[in-house]
mmCIF file of C-alpha atoms in Angstrom:
data_model
loop_
_atom_site.group_PDB
_atom_site.id
_atom_site.type_symbol
_atom_site.label_atom_id
_atom_site.label_comp_id
_atom_site.label_asym_id
_atom_site.label_seq_id
_atom_site.Cartn_x
_atom_site.Cartn_y
_atom_site.Cartn_z
ATOM 1 C CA MET A 1 0.000 -0.004 -0.024
ATOM 2 C CA ALA A 2 1.615 3.199 -1.141
ATOM 3 C CA ALA A 3 1.676 6.419 0.946
ATOM 4 C CA ARG A 4 -1.358 8.504 0.188
ATOM 5 C CA ARG A 5 -0.768 12.030 -0.941
ATOM 6 C CA VAL A 6 -2.917 15.107 -1.437
ATOM 7 C CA GLY A 7 -2.393 17.945 -3.833
ATOM 8 C CA GLY A 8 -3.949 19.705 -6.777
ATOM 9 C CA GLU A 9 -3.169 22.104 -9.521
ATOM 10 C CA GLY A 10 -0.720 24.582 -8.232
ATOM 11 C CA ARG A 11 -0.106 22.737 -4.984
ATOM 12 C CA LEU A 12 2.752 20.545 -3.918
ATOM 13 C CA SER A 13 1.956 16.986 -3.195
ATOM 14 C CA ARG A 14 1.929 16.283 0.543
ATOM 15 C CA LEU A 15 1.737 13.162 2.539
ATOM 16 C CA VAL A 16 -1.477 12.677 4.505
ATOM 17 C CA LEU A 17 -1.634 11.578 8.076
ATOM 18 C CA ALA A 18 -5.171 10.621 9.185
ATOM 19 C CA LEU A 19 -6.131 11.362 12.790
ATOM 20 C CA ALA A 20 -8.360 8.538 13.877
ATOM 21 C CA SER A 21 -10.664 10.702 15.938
ATOM 22 C CA GLY A 22 -13.617 12.999 15.374
ATOM 23 C CA ASN A 23 -12.628 15.211 18.332
ATOM 24 C CA PRO A 24 -11.879 18.754 16.971
ATOM 25 C CA GLY A 25 -9.756 19.596 20.063
ATOM 26 C CA LYS A 26 -7.461 16.621 19.506
ATOM 27 C CA LEU A 27 -7.097 17.570 15.820
ATOM 28 C CA ARG A 28 -6.012 21.103 16.616
ATOM 29 C CA GLU A 29 -3.512 19.890 19.254
ATOM 30 C CA ILE A 30 -1.965 17.137 17.118
ATOM 31 C CA GLN A 31 -1.698 19.395 14.083
ATOM 32 C CA SER A 32 0.181 21.831 16.349
ATOM 33 C CA LEU A 33 2.302 19.120 17.898
ATOM 34 C CA LEU A 34 3.365 17.778 14.575
ATOM 35 C CA SER A 35 3.844 21.181 12.880
ATOM 36 C CA GLY A 36 7.012 21.548 10.804
ATOM 37 C CA LEU A 37 6.711 18.038 9.228
ATOM 38 C CA ALA A 38 6.096 17.595 5.514
ATOM 39 C CA ILE A 39 2.774 15.913 6.306
ATOM 40 C CA GLU A 40 -0.788 17.103 6.445
ATOM 41 C CA VAL A 41 -2.680 15.964 9.533
ATOM 42 C CA ARG A 42 -6.439 15.595 8.632
ATOM 43 C CA SER A 43 -9.338 14.056 10.462
ATOM 44 C CA ALA A 44 -10.455 10.610 9.363
ATOM 45 C CA ALA A 45 -13.958 12.117 8.759
ATOM 46 C CA ASP A 46 -12.565 14.732 6.380
ATOM 47 C CA LEU A 47 -10.850 11.972 4.402
ATOM 48 C CA GLY A 48 -13.963 9.870 3.942
ATOM 49 C CA GLY A 49 -14.778 8.483 7.338
ATOM 50 C CA VAL A 50 -13.766 5.281 9.067
ATOM 51 C CA ASP A 51 -15.714 2.444 10.810
ATOM 52 C CA PHE A 52 -13.885 2.230 14.100
ATOM 53 C CA PRO A 53 -13.880 -0.952 16.350
ATOM 54 C CA GLU A 54 -15.682 -0.808 19.577
ATOM 55 C CA GLU A 55 -13.424 0.668 22.256
ATOM 56 C CA GLY A 56 -12.379 -1.396 25.352
ATOM 57 C CA ASP A 57 -11.120 -0.301 28.665
ATOM 58 C CA GLN A 58 -7.318 -0.405 27.875
ATOM 59 C CA TYR A 59 -5.350 2.555 26.268
ATOM 60 C CA VAL A 60 -2.782 0.606 24.206
ATOM 61 C CA PRO A 61 -5.163 -1.763 22.323
ATOM 62 C CA ASN A 62 -7.679 1.070 21.753
ATOM 63 C CA ALA A 63 -5.076 3.340 20.225
ATOM 64 C CA ILE A 64 -3.568 0.724 17.994
ATOM 65 C CA ALA A 65 -6.996 -0.531 16.778
ATOM 66 C CA LYS A 66 -8.132 2.934 15.851
ATOM 67 C CA ALA A 67 -4.951 3.804 13.932
ATOM 68 C CA HIS A 68 -5.012 0.504 12.131
ATOM 69 C CA ALA A 69 -8.612 0.950 11.123
ATOM 70 C CA ALA A 70 -7.925 4.371 9.694
ATOM 71 C CA ALA A 71 -4.768 3.275 7.906
ATOM 72 C CA GLU A 72 -6.368 0.240 6.300
ATOM 73 C CA GLN A 73 -9.636 1.955 5.359
ATOM 74 C CA LEU A 74 -8.146 5.210 4.067
ATOM 75 C CA GLY A 75 -4.973 3.884 2.532
ATOM 76 C CA CYS A 76 -2.635 6.365 4.302
ATOM 77 C CA CYS A 77 -0.650 6.478 7.441
ATOM 78 C CA ALA A 78 -2.595 7.224 10.564
ATOM 79 C CA VAL A 79 -2.193 8.305 14.184
ATOM 80 C CA ALA A 80 -4.599 7.724 17.063
ATOM 81 C CA ASP A 81 -4.522 8.414 20.728
ATOM 82 C CA ASP A 82 -6.509 6.884 23.577
ATOM 83 C CA SER A 83 -6.404 9.123 26.578
ATOM 84 C CA GLY A 84 -8.085 9.502 29.937
ATOM 85 C CA LEU A 85 -8.182 11.090 33.376
ATOM 86 C CA GLU A 86 -7.365 8.880 36.352
ATOM 87 C CA VAL A 87 -8.453 10.106 39.783
ATOM 88 C CA GLU A 88 -7.006 8.491 42.880
ATOM 89 C CA GLY A 89 -10.050 9.080 45.026
ATOM 90 C CA LEU A 90 -12.180 7.307 42.349
ATOM 91 C CA ASP A 91 -9.999 4.240 42.313
ATOM 92 C CA TRP A 92 -8.194 5.737 39.340
ATOM 93 C CA ALA A 93 -11.431 5.976 37.307
ATOM 94 C CA PRO A 94 -12.553 6.906 34.701
ATOM 95 C CA GLY A 95 -9.316 6.062 32.820
ATOM 96 C CA ALA A 96 -9.731 4.790 29.264
ATOM 97 C CA LEU A 97 -13.542 5.199 29.725
ATOM 98 C CA SER A 98 -13.159 9.005 30.251
ATOM 99 C CA ALA A 99 -14.891 9.948 27.030
ATOM 100 C CA ARG A 100 -17.874 7.811 28.060
ATOM 101 C CA TYR A 101 -17.947 8.704 31.708
ATOM 102 C CA GLY A 102 -21.345 9.375 33.216
ATOM 103 C CA GLY A 103 -23.202 7.556 30.416
ATOM 104 C CA PRO A 104 -24.252 8.270 26.800
ATOM 105 C CA GLY A 105 -25.511 11.724 25.798
ATOM 106 C CA LEU A 106 -23.120 13.808 27.851
ATOM 107 C CA ASP A 107 -20.865 16.428 26.339
ATOM 108 C CA ASP A 108 -17.592 17.562 27.704
ATOM 109 C CA ARG A 109 -19.282 19.883 30.264
ATOM 110 C CA GLY A 110 -21.652 17.165 31.359
ATOM 111 C CA ARG A 111 -18.869 14.664 31.957
ATOM 112 C CA LEU A 112 -16.844 17.250 33.830
ATOM 113 C CA GLU A 113 -19.859 18.082 36.090
ATOM 114 C CA HIS A 114 -20.430 14.332 36.665
ATOM 115 C CA LEU A 115 -16.779 13.986 37.784
ATOM 116 C CA LEU A 116 -17.083 16.830 40.378
ATOM 117 C CA ALA A 117 -20.454 15.416 41.591
ATOM 118 C CA GLU A 118 -18.800 11.993 42.176
ATOM 119 C CA LEU A 119 -16.003 13.584 44.143
ATOM 120 C CA ALA A 120 -18.419 15.677 46.139
ATOM 121 C CA THR A 121 -19.999 12.510 47.486
ATOM 122 C CA ARG A 122 -16.642 11.447 48.827
ATOM 123 C CA PRO A 123 -15.419 14.550 50.644
ATOM 124 C CA ASP A 124 -12.348 12.728 52.000
ATOM 125 C CA ALA A 125 -11.367 11.194 48.745
ATOM 126 C CA SER A 126 -7.913 12.154 47.286
ATOM 127 C CA ARG A 127 -8.059 14.560 44.367
ATOM 128 C CA ARG A 128 -4.631 13.553 43.230
ATOM 129 C CA ALA A 129 -4.944 12.757 39.528
ATOM 130 C CA ARG A 130 -3.109 12.234 36.233
ATOM 131 C CA PHE A 131 -3.933 12.594 32.623
ATOM 132 C CA VAL A 132 -2.655 9.633 30.508
ATOM 133 C CA CYS A 133 -2.201 9.448 26.713
ATOM 134 C CA VAL A 134 -1.165 6.537 24.549
ATOM 135 C CA ALA A 135 -0.422 7.544 20.929
ATOM 136 C CA SER A 136 -0.082 5.089 18.154
ATOM 137 C CA PHE A 137 1.245 5.663 14.657
ATOM 138 C CA VAL A 138 0.550 3.182 11.862
ATOM 139 C CA SER A 139 2.407 3.636 8.622
ATOM 140 C CA SER A 140 0.921 3.080 5.276
ATOM 141 C CA GLU A 141 2.822 -0.249 5.228
ATOM 142 C CA GLY A 142 1.241 -1.278 8.573
ATOM 143 C CA GLU A 143 4.215 -0.721 10.877
ATOM 144 C CA VAL A 144 3.218 0.308 14.397
ATOM 145 C CA GLN A 145 4.864 2.586 16.928
ATOM 146 C CA THR A 146 3.250 3.370 20.203
ATOM 147 C CA GLU A 147 4.232 5.837 22.957
ATOM 148 C CA ARG A 148 2.817 6.882 26.348
ATOM 149 C CA GLY A 149 2.742 10.228 28.124
ATOM 150 C CA GLU A 150 1.470 11.303 31.519
ATOM 151 C CA CYS A 151 0.771 14.531 33.296
ATOM 152 C CA PRO A 152 0.259 14.507 37.137
ATOM 153 C CA GLY A 153 -1.848 16.957 38.976
ATOM 154 C CA ARG A 154 -5.023 17.278 40.988
ATOM 155 C CA ILE A 155 -8.743 17.945 40.477
ATOM 156 C CA LEU A 156 -9.966 21.453 41.337
ATOM 157 C CA LEU A 157 -13.203 22.109 43.221
ATOM 158 C CA GLU A 158 -14.719 23.970 40.177
ATOM 159 C CA PRO A 159 -13.892 24.629 36.599
ATOM 160 C CA ARG A 160 -11.475 27.405 35.677
ATOM 161 C CA GLY A 161 -10.490 28.727 32.228
ATOM 162 C CA GLU A 162 -11.889 28.594 28.760
ATOM 163 C CA GLY A 163 -8.972 26.944 26.853
ATOM 164 C CA GLY A 164 -8.420 23.282 26.088
ATOM 165 C CA PHE A 165 -11.237 20.775 26.032
ATOM 166 C CA GLY A 166 -12.546 17.748 28.045
ATOM 167 C CA TYR A 167 -11.523 17.824 31.620
ATOM 168 C CA ASP A 168 -8.836 20.543 31.282
ATOM 169 C CA PRO A 169 -10.900 23.245 33.259
ATOM 170 C CA VAL A 170 -10.835 21.048 36.470
ATOM 171 C CA PHE A 171 -7.262 19.740 36.242
ATOM 172 C CA GLU A 172 -4.400 21.645 37.810
ATOM 173 C CA PRO A 173 -0.993 20.265 36.592
ATOM 174 C CA ASP A 174 1.758 19.834 39.106
ATOM 175 C CA GLY A 175 3.935 22.964 39.381
ATOM 176 C CA PHE A 176 1.104 25.334 38.334
ATOM 177 C CA SER A 177 -1.486 27.249 40.191
ATOM 178 C CA CYS A 178 -3.951 27.319 37.415
ATOM 179 C CA SER A 179 -6.059 24.787 35.482
ATOM 180 C CA MET A 180 -4.887 23.141 32.211
ATOM 181 C CA ALA A 181 -7.549 25.307 30.549
ATOM 182 C CA GLU A 182 -5.901 28.499 31.678
ATOM 183 C CA LEU A 183 -2.468 27.599 30.111
ATOM 184 C CA SER A 184 -1.313 28.904 26.701
ATOM 185 C CA SER A 185 -1.151 26.259 23.921
ATOM 186 C CA ASP A 186 2.685 26.228 24.178
ATOM 187 C CA GLU A 187 2.618 25.771 27.970
ATOM 188 C CA LYS A 188 0.109 22.998 27.623
ATOM 189 C CA HIS A 189 1.969 21.200 24.848
ATOM 190 C CA ALA A 190 5.159 21.193 26.875
ATOM 191 C CA ILE A 191 3.683 19.352 29.874
ATOM 192 C CA SER A 192 0.505 17.663 28.745
ATOM 193 C CA HIS A 193 0.027 13.915 28.448
ATOM 194 C CA ARG A 194 -0.612 14.202 24.722
ATOM 195 C CA GLY A 195 2.314 16.599 24.208
ATOM 196 C CA ARG A 196 4.644 14.153 25.853
ATOM 197 C CA ALA A 197 3.288 11.114 24.013
ATOM 198 C CA LEU A 198 3.482 12.883 20.588
ATOM 199 C CA ALA A 199 7.030 14.143 21.354
ATOM 200 C CA ARG A 200 8.174 10.540 21.831
ATOM 201 C CA LEU A 201 6.179 9.390 18.763
ATOM 202 C CA ARG A 202 7.423 12.257 16.484
ATOM 203 C CA PRO A 203 10.743 10.588 15.538
ATOM 204 C CA ALA A 204 8.884 7.577 14.078
ATOM 205 C CA ILE A 205 6.681 9.926 12.001
ATOM 206 C CA GLU A 206 9.663 11.918 10.902
ATOM 207 C CA ALA A 207 11.476 8.735 9.727
ATOM 208 C CA PHE A 208 8.418 7.651 7.750
ATOM 209 C CA VAL A 209 8.181 11.071 6.138
ATOM 210 C CA SER A 210 11.832 11.020 5.200
ATOM 211 C CA LEU A 211 11.566 7.598 3.568
ATOM 212 C CA ALA A 212 8.361 8.526 1.687
ATOM 213 C CA GLN A 213 9.670 11.701 0.192
ATOM 214 C CA PRO A 214 9.839 11.582 -3.640
#
């Protein structure tokens, strides 16, 4: 399977990297984290859509399965991440189930409010927490590289900030006195779970781009 390229009249041909996610926040972050590479990061939906396998409760198999599905169905290299928030006082839940926490039908705000409500019923529970991200890159030839990143911190009593997405407004990273949603993009990328996972994965993507150059 050849590496897929995009381009048109008057445009240079560029390699395509499909992001196996429909989350616009993830797309913006990964496009920024992989900036400078001769590759165009686009959502799987923008490239025609992908039928993803049902997600389980483990980061690594989830990330690999999503990236494989996108690479095989779209005919290009793909990247996927499976990430979650783990809270000590909730027995390290919700973890890989973070995007489905609280049941179907909830948006980011609804899941965030459900999390705070759960902790409120356990006033003595530890609010120590960590964001976890496992990112997987699958080349157009089916080769797989997977990396993990973590960001430790704690859960705030109420949301703060308008940036980021997901649980960012209630997560205070270690070493900061503000929520993840109050950090600049550069500050967040430097310390976030996704930023750390993608920094470790970037060399594999760079090597693929170098080999695929005409």
